[in-house]
Amino acid sequence: QVQLVESGGGLVQTGGSLRLSCAASGRSFGNYAMGWFRRAPRKEREFVAAITWGSGGITSATDSVKGRFTMSRDNAKNTVYLQMNSLKPEDTAVYYCAAGTTVRALQVGNADYWGQGTQVTVSS
């Protein structure tokens, strides 16, 4: 069992930065690939990024955030991060942390555990 709690969302101006954190509890955290998703108003949930279980794990990100968002994890702290730079109004969404068996599974939306979400609002 893994519990996920996101934090770090907020209101930021276009071009600004935010860092989201996802704290995980549960002894099996290190066995999971971790991912970030987002859901904008009136839109479907969207995959954002994922990382394999190792601390130097391979990451994957959707094209719209490549070069702006970076995902990392600290297994010693049971925490994953999403550093978001050069934010745009279209990045406005509720961001969710998720744990899954593989990065590939997360890329297609298959997660075993979900956090409650944190709101990110980018003003123009």
GROMACS .gro file of N, CA, C and O in nm:
model
  496
    1GLN      N    1   0.085  -0.120   0.000
    1GLN     CA    2   0.000   0.000   0.000
    1GLN      C    3   0.088   0.124   0.000
    1GLN      O    4   0.186   0.132   0.073
    2VAL      N    5   0.054   0.221  -0.084
    2VAL     CA    6   0.128   0.347  -0.095
    2VAL      C    7   0.029   0.461  -0.084
    2VAL      O    8  -0.073   0.462  -0.153
    3GLN      N    9   0.056   0.558   0.000
    3GLN     CA   10  -0.024   0.679   0.010
    3GLN      C   11   0.058   0.795  -0.045
    3GLN      O   12   0.176   0.807  -0.016
    4LEU      N   13  -0.007   0.880  -0.123
    4LEU     CA   14   0.061   0.991  -0.191
    4LEU      C   15  -0.005   1.123  -0.153
    4LEU      O   16  -0.127   1.136  -0.159
    5VAL      N   17   0.078   1.222  -0.118
    5VAL     CA   18   0.028   1.354  -0.082
    5VAL      C   19   0.108   1.459  -0.158
    5VAL      O   20   0.230   1.472  -0.138
    6GLU      N   21   0.039   1.535  -0.244
    6GLU     CA   22   0.105   1.639  -0.322
    6GLU      C   23   0.105   1.772  -0.247
    6GLU      O   24   0.017   1.798  -0.165
    7SER      N   25   0.203   1.855  -0.281
    7SER     CA   26   0.208   1.991  -0.227
    7SER      C   27   0.287   2.077  -0.324
    7SER      O   28   0.351   2.026  -0.416
    8GLY      N   29   0.280   2.209  -0.303
    8GLY     CA   30   0.361   2.300  -0.382
    8GLY      C   31   0.285   2.375  -0.490
    8GLY      O   32   0.343   2.459  -0.559
    9GLY      N   33   0.157   2.344  -0.507
    9GLY     CA   34   0.081   2.418  -0.606
    9GLY      C   35   0.055   2.560  -0.562
    9GLY      O   36   0.085   2.600  -0.450
   10GLY      N   37   0.001   2.639  -0.655
   10GLY     CA   38  -0.028   2.777  -0.623
   10GLY      C   39  -0.053   2.859  -0.746
   10GLY      O   40  -0.074   2.805  -0.856
   11LEU      N   41  -0.053   2.989  -0.727
   11LEU     CA   42  -0.076   3.086  -0.835
   11LEU      C   43   0.057   3.148  -0.874
   11LEU      O   44   0.132   3.196  -0.787
   12VAL      N   45   0.085   3.150  -1.003
   12VAL     CA   46   0.210   3.205  -1.053
   12VAL      C   47   0.184   3.276  -1.185
   12VAL      O   48   0.090   3.242  -1.257
   13GLN      N   49   0.264   3.375  -1.216
   13GLN     CA   50   0.250   3.446  -1.342
   13GLN      C   51   0.315   3.369  -1.456
   13GLN      O   52   0.403   3.285  -1.434
   14THR      N   53   0.273   3.399  -1.576
   14THR     CA   54   0.335   3.340  -1.695
   14THR      C   55   0.485   3.360  -1.692
   14THR      O   56   0.533   3.470  -1.663
   15GLY      N   57   0.557   3.253  -1.721
   15GLY     CA   58   0.702   3.256  -1.718
   15GLY      C   59   0.763   3.219  -1.584
   15GLY      O   60   0.885   3.203  -1.574
   16GLY      N   61   0.680   3.208  -1.483
   16GLY     CA   62   0.728   3.175  -1.350
   16GLY      C   63   0.754   3.027  -1.331
   16GLY      O   64   0.740   2.947  -1.425
   17SER      N   65   0.792   2.991  -1.209
   17SER     CA   66   0.827   2.853  -1.177
   17SER      C   67   0.757   2.808  -1.050
   17SER      O   68   0.726   2.889  -0.962
   18LEU      N   69   0.735   2.679  -1.043
   18LEU     CA   70   0.685   2.614  -0.923
   18LEU      C   71   0.751   2.477  -0.913
   18LEU      O   72   0.786   2.418  -1.015
   19ARG      N   73   0.765   2.429  -0.790
   19ARG     CA   74   0.810   2.292  -0.771
   19ARG      C   75   0.705   2.216  -0.691
   19ARG      O   76   0.675   2.253  -0.577
   20LEU      N   77   0.653   2.114  -0.751
   20LEU     CA   78   0.557   2.028  -0.684
   20LEU      C   79   0.632   1.914  -0.615
   20LEU      O   80   0.731   1.864  -0.669
   21SER      N   81   0.581   1.876  -0.501
   21SER     CA   82   0.636   1.762  -0.429
   21SER      C   83   0.526   1.659  -0.408
   21SER      O   84   0.408   1.693  -0.395
   22CYS      N   85   0.568   1.534  -0.402
   22CYS     CA   86   0.475   1.426  -0.373
   22CYS      C   87   0.541   1.335  -0.270
   22CYS      O   88   0.640   1.269  -0.300
   23ALA      N   89   0.488   1.340  -0.149
   23ALA     CA   90   0.542   1.258  -0.041
   23ALA      C   91   0.466   1.125  -0.036
   23ALA      O   92   0.342   1.123  -0.033
   24ALA      N   93   0.542   1.019  -0.036
   24ALA     CA   94   0.482   0.886  -0.035
   24ALA      C   95   0.507   0.816   0.097
   24ALA      O   96   0.615   0.830   0.156
   25SER      N   97   0.411   0.745   0.143
   25SER     CA   98   0.428   0.660   0.260
   25SER      C   99   0.395   0.517   0.220
   25SER      O  100   0.313   0.494   0.131
   26GLY      N  101   0.459   0.425   0.285
   26GLY     CA  102   0.441   0.285   0.247
   26GLY      C  103   0.576   0.225   0.218
   26GLY      O  104   0.659   0.284   0.150
   27ARG      N  105   0.601   0.108   0.268
   27ARG     CA  106   0.733   0.050   0.260
   27ARG      C  107   0.775   0.012   0.120
   27ARG      O  108   0.893  -0.007   0.094
   28SER      N  109   0.682   0.002   0.026
   28SER     CA  110   0.716  -0.044  -0.107
   28SER      C  111   0.736   0.069  -0.208
   28SER      O  112   0.739   0.046  -0.327
   29PHE      N  113   0.753   0.192  -0.157
   29PHE     CA  114   0.764   0.308  -0.246
   29PHE      C  115   0.871   0.288  -0.351
   29PHE      O  116   0.851   0.319  -0.468
   30GLY      N  117   0.987   0.237  -0.313
   30GLY     CA  118   1.099   0.226  -0.405
   30GLY      C  119   1.075   0.128  -0.518
   30GLY      O  120   1.152   0.124  -0.615
   31ASN      N  121   0.971   0.047  -0.510
   31ASN     CA  122   0.943  -0.050  -0.615
   31ASN      C  123   0.859   0.005  -0.728
   31ASN      O  124   0.837  -0.062  -0.828
   32TYR      N  125   0.809   0.126  -0.712
   32TYR     CA  126   0.716   0.181  -0.807
   32TYR      C  127   0.779   0.287  -0.897
   32TYR      O  128   0.863   0.366  -0.854
   33ALA      N  129   0.735   0.287  -1.020
   33ALA     CA  130   0.757   0.403  -1.105
   33ALA      C  131   0.659   0.511  -1.059
   33ALA      O  132   0.549   0.481  -1.013
   34MET      N  133   0.701   0.636  -1.070
   34MET     CA  134   0.618   0.746  -1.022
   34MET      C  135   0.588   0.840  -1.138
   34MET      O  136   0.670   0.858  -1.228
   35GLY      N  137   0.471   0.900  -1.133
   35GLY     CA  138   0.432   0.987  -1.241
   35GLY      C  139   0.354   1.108  -1.195
   35GLY      O  140   0.307   1.114  -1.081
   36TRP      N  141   0.345   1.204  -1.283
   36TRP     CA  142   0.261   1.323  -1.264
   36TRP      C  143   0.160   1.330  -1.378
   36TRP      O  144   0.196   1.308  -1.495
   37PHE      N  145   0.039   1.363  -1.343
   37PHE     CA  146  -0.069   1.385  -1.438
   37PHE      C  147  -0.131   1.520  -1.407
   37PHE      O  148  -0.109   1.577  -1.300
   38ARG      N  149  -0.212   1.567  -1.500
   38ARG     CA  150  -0.285   1.691  -1.474
   38ARG      C  151  -0.421   1.685  -1.542
   38ARG      O  152  -0.438   1.616  -1.642
   39ARG      N  153  -0.513   1.758  -1.484
   39ARG     CA  154  -0.646   1.770  -1.542
   39ARG      C  155  -0.683   1.917  -1.543
   39ARG      O  156  -0.701   1.978  -1.437
   40ALA      N  157  -0.694   1.972  -1.662
   40ALA     CA  158  -0.736   2.112  -1.678
   40ALA      C  159  -0.887   2.118  -1.682
   40ALA      O  160  -0.953   2.019  -1.713
   41PRO      N  161  -0.944   2.233  -1.654
   41PRO     CA  162  -1.091   2.247  -1.658
   41PRO      C  163  -1.147   2.205  -1.793
   41PRO      O  164  -1.095   2.242  -1.898
   42ARG      N  165  -1.249   2.121  -1.788
   42ARG     CA  166  -1.322   2.075  -1.908
   42ARG      C  167  -1.235   1.992  -2.002
   42ARG      O  168  -1.266   1.978  -2.120
   43LYS      N  169  -1.126   1.936  -1.949
   43LYS     CA  170  -1.040   1.852  -2.031
   43LYS      C  171  -1.017   1.717  -1.964
   43LYS      O  172  -1.039   1.701  -1.843
   44GLU      N  173  -0.970   1.622  -2.042
   44GLU     CA  174  -0.938   1.491  -1.989
   44GLU      C  175  -0.807   1.496  -1.911
   44GLU      O  176  -0.722   1.584  -1.932
   45ARG      N  177  -0.791   1.400  -1.823
   45ARG     CA  178  -0.664   1.387  -1.752
   45ARG      C  179  -0.552   1.361  -1.851
   45ARG      O  180  -0.570   1.285  -1.947
   46GLU      N  181  -0.438   1.422  -1.827
   46GLU     CA  182  -0.325   1.415  -1.921
   46GLU      C  183  -0.199   1.369  -1.848
   46GLU      O  184  -0.167   1.419  -1.740
   47PHE      N  185  -0.128   1.276  -1.909
   47PHE     CA  186   0.002   1.236  -1.858
   47PHE      C  187   0.101   1.351  -1.874
   47PHE      O  188   0.106   1.416  -1.979
   48VAL      N  189   0.181   1.375  -1.770
   48VAL     CA  190   0.280   1.483  -1.775
   48VAL      C  191   0.422   1.426  -1.778
   48VAL      O  192   0.500   1.458  -1.868
   49ALA      N  193   0.455   1.344  -1.680
   49ALA     CA  194   0.591   1.292  -1.671
   49ALA      C  195   0.593   1.169  -1.582
   49ALA      O  196   0.503   1.149  -1.501
   50ALA      N  197   0.697   1.089  -1.596
   50ALA     CA  198   0.714   0.971  -1.512
   50ALA      C  199   0.862   0.941  -1.498
   50ALA      O  200   0.945   0.984  -1.580
   51ILE      N  201   0.894   0.866  -1.393
   51ILE     CA  202   1.032   0.832  -1.365
   51ILE      C  203   1.038   0.689  -1.313
   51ILE      O  204   0.949   0.644  -1.240
   52THR      N  205   1.143   0.615  -1.349
   52THR     CA  206   1.158   0.479  -1.302
   52THR      C  207   1.198   0.478  -1.154
   52THR      O  208   1.221   0.581  -1.094
   53TRP      N  209   1.208   0.360  -1.098
   53TRP     CA  210   1.222   0.349  -0.954
   53TRP      C  211   1.356   0.395  -0.901
   53TRP      O  212   1.367   0.441  -0.788
   54GLY      N  213   1.463   0.383  -0.976
   54GLY     CA  214   1.595   0.419  -0.926
   54GLY      C  215   1.608   0.570  -0.909
   54GLY      O  216   1.544   0.648  -0.977
   55SER      N  217   1.697   0.612  -0.818
   55SER     CA  218   1.714   0.755  -0.793
   55SER      C  219   1.769   0.826  -0.915
   55SER      O  220   1.747   0.945  -0.933
   56GLY      N  221   1.841   0.753  -0.998
   56GLY     CA  222   1.887   0.813  -1.123
   56GLY      C  223   1.807   0.764  -1.239
   56GLY      O  224   1.857   0.752  -1.351
   57GLY      N  225   1.683   0.738  -1.213
   57GLY     CA  226   1.596   0.672  -1.308
   57GLY      C  227   1.570   0.751  -1.434
   57GLY      O  228   1.581   0.874  -1.438
   58ILE      N  229   1.535   0.679  -1.537
   58ILE     CA  230   1.500   0.738  -1.665
   58ILE      C  231   1.365   0.806  -1.653
   58ILE      O  232   1.273   0.755  -1.592
   59THR      N  233   1.353   0.924  -1.712
   59THR     CA  234   1.228   0.997  -1.708
   59THR      C  235   1.164   1.001  -1.845
   59THR      O  236   1.229   0.983  -1.948
   60SER      N  237   1.036   1.025  -1.841
   60SER     CA  238   0.959   1.041  -1.963
   60SER      C  239   0.866   1.160  -1.944
   60SER      O  240   0.816   1.181  -1.833
   61ALA      N  241   0.847   1.239  -2.048
   61ALA     CA  242   0.760   1.355  -2.035
   61ALA      C  243   0.684   1.377  -2.164
   61ALA      O  244   0.732   1.344  -2.273
   62THR      N  245   0.565   1.432  -2.151
   62THR     CA  246   0.487   1.463  -2.268
   62THR      C  247   0.548   1.581  -2.342
   62THR      O  248   0.617   1.665  -2.282
   63ASP      N  249   0.528   1.587  -2.472
   63ASP     CA  250   0.598   1.685  -2.555
   63ASP      C  251   0.573   1.829  -2.511
   63ASP      O  252   0.663   1.914  -2.519
   64SER      N  253   0.454   1.858  -2.462
   64SER     CA  254   0.420   1.997  -2.430
   64SER      C  255   0.498   2.052  -2.312
   64SER      O  256   0.501   2.173  -2.291
   65VAL      N  257   0.563   1.965  -2.233
   65VAL     CA  258   0.638   2.014  -2.117
   65VAL      C  259   0.787   1.989  -2.129
   65VAL      O  260   0.864   2.033  -2.043
   66LYS      N  261   0.829   1.920  -2.233
   66LYS     CA  262   0.972   1.892  -2.249
   66LYS      C  263   1.050   2.022  -2.260
   66LYS      O  264   1.010   2.115  -2.328
   67GLY      N  265   1.163   2.025  -2.190
   67GLY     CA  266   1.244   2.145  -2.188
   67GLY      C  267   1.200   2.246  -2.083
   67GLY      O  268   1.273   2.343  -2.057
   68ARG      N  269   1.084   2.226  -2.024
   68ARG     CA  270   1.035   2.318  -1.920
   68ARG      C  271   1.016   2.249  -1.786
   68ARG      O  272   1.040   2.309  -1.682
   69PHE      N  273   0.970   2.126  -1.788
   69PHE     CA  274   0.944   2.051  -1.664
   69PHE      C  275   1.050   1.944  -1.646
   69PHE      O  276   1.091   1.879  -1.743
   70THR      N  277   1.089   1.923  -1.521
   70THR     CA  278   1.184   1.818  -1.488
   70THR      C  279   1.132   1.739  -1.370
   70THR      O  280   1.090   1.798  -1.270
   71MET      N  281   1.136   1.607  -1.382
   71MET     CA  282   1.091   1.522  -1.272
   71MET      C  283   1.210   1.454  -1.209
   71MET      O  284   1.303   1.412  -1.278
   72SER      N  285   1.207   1.444  -1.078
   72SER     CA  286   1.314   1.376  -1.006
   72SER      C  287   1.256   1.305  -0.885
   72SER      O  288   1.140   1.327  -0.849
   73ARG      N  289   1.335   1.218  -0.826
   73ARG     CA  290   1.288   1.149  -0.707
   73ARG      C  291   1.402   1.133  -0.608
   73ARG      O  292   1.519   1.125  -0.647
   74ASP      N  293   1.366   1.129  -0.482
   74ASP     CA  294   1.461   1.104  -0.374
   74ASP      C  295   1.404   0.988  -0.294
   74ASP      O  296   1.316   1.007  -0.210
   75ASN      N  297   1.455   0.869  -0.321
   75ASN     CA  298   1.400   0.751  -0.255
   75ASN      C  299   1.428   0.752  -0.105
   75ASN      O  300   1.350   0.694  -0.028
   76ALA      N  301   1.535   0.817  -0.063
   76ALA     CA  302   1.564   0.824   0.080
   76ALA      C  303   1.458   0.906   0.154
   76ALA      O  304   1.431   0.882   0.271
   77LYS      N  305   1.399   1.002   0.082
   77LYS     CA  306   1.294   1.086   0.142
   77LYS      C  307   1.155   1.042   0.099
   77LYS      O  308   1.055   1.106   0.135
   78ASN      N  309   1.146   0.936   0.019
   78ASN     CA  310   1.017   0.890  -0.031
   78ASN      C  311   0.939   1.004  -0.098
   78ASN      O  312   0.819   1.022  -0.075
   79THR      N  313   1.010   1.081  -0.178
   79THR     CA  314   0.949   1.199  -0.238
   79THR      C  315   0.987   1.210  -0.385
   79THR      O  316   1.101   1.182  -0.421
   80VAL      N  317   0.892   1.251  -0.465
   80VAL     CA  318   0.920   1.286  -0.604
   80VAL      C  319   0.886   1.432  -0.624
   80VAL      O  320   0.803   1.489  -0.551
   81TYR      N  321   0.949   1.491  -0.724
   81TYR     CA  322   0.934   1.634  -0.749
   81TYR      C  323   0.902   1.658  -0.896
   81TYR      O  324   0.941   1.580  -0.983
   82LEU      N  325   0.834   1.768  -0.920
   82LEU     CA  326   0.813   1.815  -1.055
   82LEU      C  327   0.850   1.963  -1.056
   82LEU      O  328   0.777   2.046  -1.003
   83GLN      N  329   0.966   1.991  -1.113
   83GLN     CA  330   1.010   2.130  -1.127
   83GLN      C  331   0.952   2.184  -1.256
   83GLN      O  332   0.979   2.132  -1.364
   84MET      N  333   0.874   2.289  -1.244
   84MET     CA  334   0.805   2.346  -1.359
   84MET      C  335   0.856   2.487  -1.383
   84MET      O  336   0.838   2.575  -1.298
   85ASN      N  337   0.918   2.508  -1.496
   85ASN     CA  338   0.972   2.639  -1.533
   85ASN      C  339   0.900   2.691  -1.657
   85ASN      O  340   0.834   2.616  -1.728
   86SER      N  341   0.915   2.820  -1.680
   86SER     CA  342   0.855   2.884  -1.799
   86SER      C  343   0.708   2.847  -1.811
   86SER      O  344   0.659   2.808  -1.918
   87LEU      N  345   0.637   2.862  -1.703
   87LEU     CA  346   0.497   2.821  -1.700
   87LEU      C  347   0.411   2.907  -1.791
   87LEU      O  348   0.436   3.027  -1.808
   88LYS      N  349   0.310   2.843  -1.847
   88LYS     CA  350   0.219   2.908  -1.940
   88LYS      C  351   0.076   2.894  -1.887
   88LYS      O  352   0.047   2.802  -1.810
   89PRO      N  353  -0.014   2.981  -1.928
   89PRO     CA  354  -0.154   2.967  -1.883
   89PRO      C  355  -0.213   2.830  -1.913
   89PRO      O  356  -0.296   2.780  -1.835
   90GLU      N  357  -0.172   2.768  -2.022
   90GLU     CA  358  -0.226   2.635  -2.056
   90GLU      C  359  -0.175   2.524  -1.964
   90GLU      O  360  -0.219   2.411  -1.974
   91ASP      N  361  -0.081   2.556  -1.876
   91ASP     CA  362  -0.037   2.460  -1.774
   91ASP      C  363  -0.131   2.460  -1.653
   91ASP      O  364  -0.115   2.376  -1.564
   92THR      N  365  -0.225   2.552  -1.650
   92THR     CA  366  -0.320   2.557  -1.539
   92THR      C  367  -0.400   2.428  -1.531
   92THR      O  368  -0.462   2.385  -1.629
   93ALA      N  369  -0.397   2.364  -1.414
   93ALA     CA  370  -0.464   2.235  -1.397
   93ALA      C  371  -0.448   2.191  -1.252
   93ALA      O  372  -0.370   2.249  -1.177
   94VAL      N  373  -0.521   2.086  -1.219
   94VAL     CA  374  -0.493   2.014  -1.096
   94VAL      C  375  -0.391   1.907  -1.130
   94VAL      O  376  -0.410   1.830  -1.224
   95TYR      N  377  -0.282   1.905  -1.055
   95TYR     CA  378  -0.174   1.810  -1.080
   95TYR      C  379  -0.181   1.696  -0.979
   95TYR      O  380  -0.191   1.720  -0.858
   96TYR      N  381  -0.171   1.575  -1.031
   96TYR     CA  382  -0.183   1.455  -0.949
   96TYR      C  383  -0.054   1.374  -0.957
   96TYR      O  384   0.004   1.356  -1.065
   97CYS      N  385  -0.016   1.322  -0.845
   97CYS     CA  386   0.095   1.228  -0.836
   97CYS      C  387   0.038   1.086  -0.842
   97CYS      O  388  -0.073   1.061  -0.791
   98ALA      N  389   0.114   0.995  -0.902
   98ALA     CA  390   0.066   0.858  -0.914
   98ALA      C  391   0.182   0.761  -0.906
   98ALA      O  392   0.296   0.796  -0.940
   99ALA      N  393   0.151   0.640  -0.862
   99ALA     CA  394   0.250   0.532  -0.857
   99ALA      C  395   0.200   0.415  -0.940
   99ALA      O  396   0.082   0.379  -0.933
  100GLY      N  397   0.289   0.359  -1.020
  100GLY     CA  398   0.253   0.248  -1.105
  100GLY      C  399   0.365   0.149  -1.120
  100GLY      O  400   0.477   0.173  -1.075
  101THR      N  401   0.336   0.039  -1.186
  101THR     CA  402   0.436  -0.067  -1.197
  101THR      C  403   0.551  -0.029  -1.289
  101THR      O  404   0.667  -0.066  -1.264
  102THR      N  405   0.523   0.043  -1.397
  102THR     CA  406   0.626   0.084  -1.491
  102THR      C  407   0.596   0.223  -1.545
  102THR      O  408   0.483   0.271  -1.538
  103VAL      N  409   0.697   0.284  -1.603
  103VAL     CA  410   0.677   0.413  -1.670
  103VAL      C  411   0.578   0.396  -1.785
  103VAL      O  412   0.489   0.480  -1.806
  104ARG      N  413   0.590   0.288  -1.858
  104ARG     CA  414   0.500   0.264  -1.971
  104ARG      C  415   0.355   0.256  -1.925
  104ARG      O  416   0.265   0.312  -1.989
  105ALA      N  417   0.331   0.188  -1.815
  105ALA     CA  418   0.196   0.181  -1.762
  105ALA      C  419   0.143   0.319  -1.726
  105ALA      O  420   0.028   0.354  -1.757
  106LEU      N  421   0.227   0.401  -1.665
  106LEU     CA  422   0.184   0.536  -1.629
  106LEU      C  423   0.158   0.620  -1.754
  106LEU      O  424   0.067   0.702  -1.756
  107GLN      N  425   0.237   0.601  -1.856
  107GLN     CA  426   0.219   0.679  -1.979
  107GLN      C  427   0.079   0.659  -2.038
  107GLN      O  428   0.025   0.749  -2.101
  108VAL      N  429   0.021   0.542  -2.016
  108VAL     CA  430  -0.113   0.516  -2.069
  108VAL      C  431  -0.219   0.528  -1.960
  108VAL      O  432  -0.333   0.487  -1.979
  109GLY      N  433  -0.181   0.586  -1.848
  109GLY     CA  434  -0.278   0.617  -1.745
  109GLY      C  435  -0.307   0.508  -1.645
  109GLY      O  436  -0.399   0.520  -1.565
  110ASN      N  437  -0.228   0.402  -1.648
  110ASN     CA  438  -0.251   0.291  -1.555
  110ASN      C  439  -0.166   0.309  -1.431
  110ASN      O  440  -0.046   0.282  -1.432
  111ALA      N  441  -0.229   0.356  -1.325
  111ALA     CA  442  -0.160   0.377  -1.198
  111ALA      C  443  -0.227   0.294  -1.090
  111ALA      O  444  -0.348   0.272  -1.093
  112ASP      N  445  -0.146   0.249  -0.997
  112ASP     CA  446  -0.200   0.172  -0.885
  112ASP      C  447  -0.246   0.263  -0.772
  112ASP      O  448  -0.339   0.229  -0.698
  113TYR      N  449  -0.185   0.379  -0.759
  113TYR     CA  450  -0.218   0.472  -0.651
  113TYR      C  451  -0.217   0.614  -0.703
  113TYR      O  452  -0.136   0.649  -0.790
  114TRP      N  453  -0.307   0.696  -0.646
  114TRP     CA  454  -0.319   0.837  -0.685
  114TRP      C  455  -0.319   0.925  -0.561
  114TRP      O  456  -0.372   0.888  -0.457
  115GLY      N  457  -0.261   1.044  -0.577
  115GLY     CA  458  -0.274   1.145  -0.474
  115GLY      C  459  -0.403   1.223  -0.492
  115GLY      O  460  -0.480   1.198  -0.587
  116GLN      N  461  -0.427   1.320  -0.403
  116GLN     CA  462  -0.551   1.395  -0.406
  116GLN      C  463  -0.545   1.515  -0.500
  116GLN      O  464  -0.648   1.574  -0.532
  117GLY      N  465  -0.426   1.553  -0.541
  117GLY     CA  466  -0.410   1.662  -0.636
  117GLY      C  467  -0.375   1.795  -0.571
  117GLY      O  468  -0.407   1.820  -0.455
  118THR      N  469  -0.307   1.879  -0.648
  118THR     CA  470  -0.274   2.014  -0.605
  118THR      C  471  -0.297   2.108  -0.722
  118THR      O  472  -0.261   2.078  -0.836
  119GLN      N  473  -0.358   2.224  -0.693
  119GLN     CA  474  -0.397   2.317  -0.800
  119GLN      C  475  -0.278   2.404  -0.840
  119GLN      O  476  -0.210   2.463  -0.754
  120VAL      N  477  -0.257   2.414  -0.970
  120VAL     CA  478  -0.159   2.507  -1.027
  120VAL      C  479  -0.234   2.602  -1.118
  120VAL      O  480  -0.305   2.557  -1.209
  121THR      N  481  -0.220   2.731  -1.094
  121THR     CA  482  -0.285   2.832  -1.176
  121THR      C  483  -0.180   2.928  -1.227
  121THR      O  484  -0.104   2.986  -1.148
  122VAL      N  485  -0.176   2.944  -1.359
  122VAL     CA  486  -0.080   3.034  -1.422
  122VAL      C  487  -0.157   3.150  -1.482
  122VAL      O  488  -0.241   3.131  -1.571
  123SER      N  489  -0.131   3.268  -1.434
  123SER     CA  490  -0.202   3.386  -1.483
  123SER      C  491  -0.130   3.447  -1.601
  123SER      O  492  -0.006   3.445  -1.609
  124SER      N  493  -0.207   3.505  -1.692
  124SER     CA  494  -0.147   3.565  -1.813
  124SER      C  495  -0.117   3.711  -1.791
  124SER      O  496  -0.153   3.769  -1.689
   0.00000   0.00000   0.00000
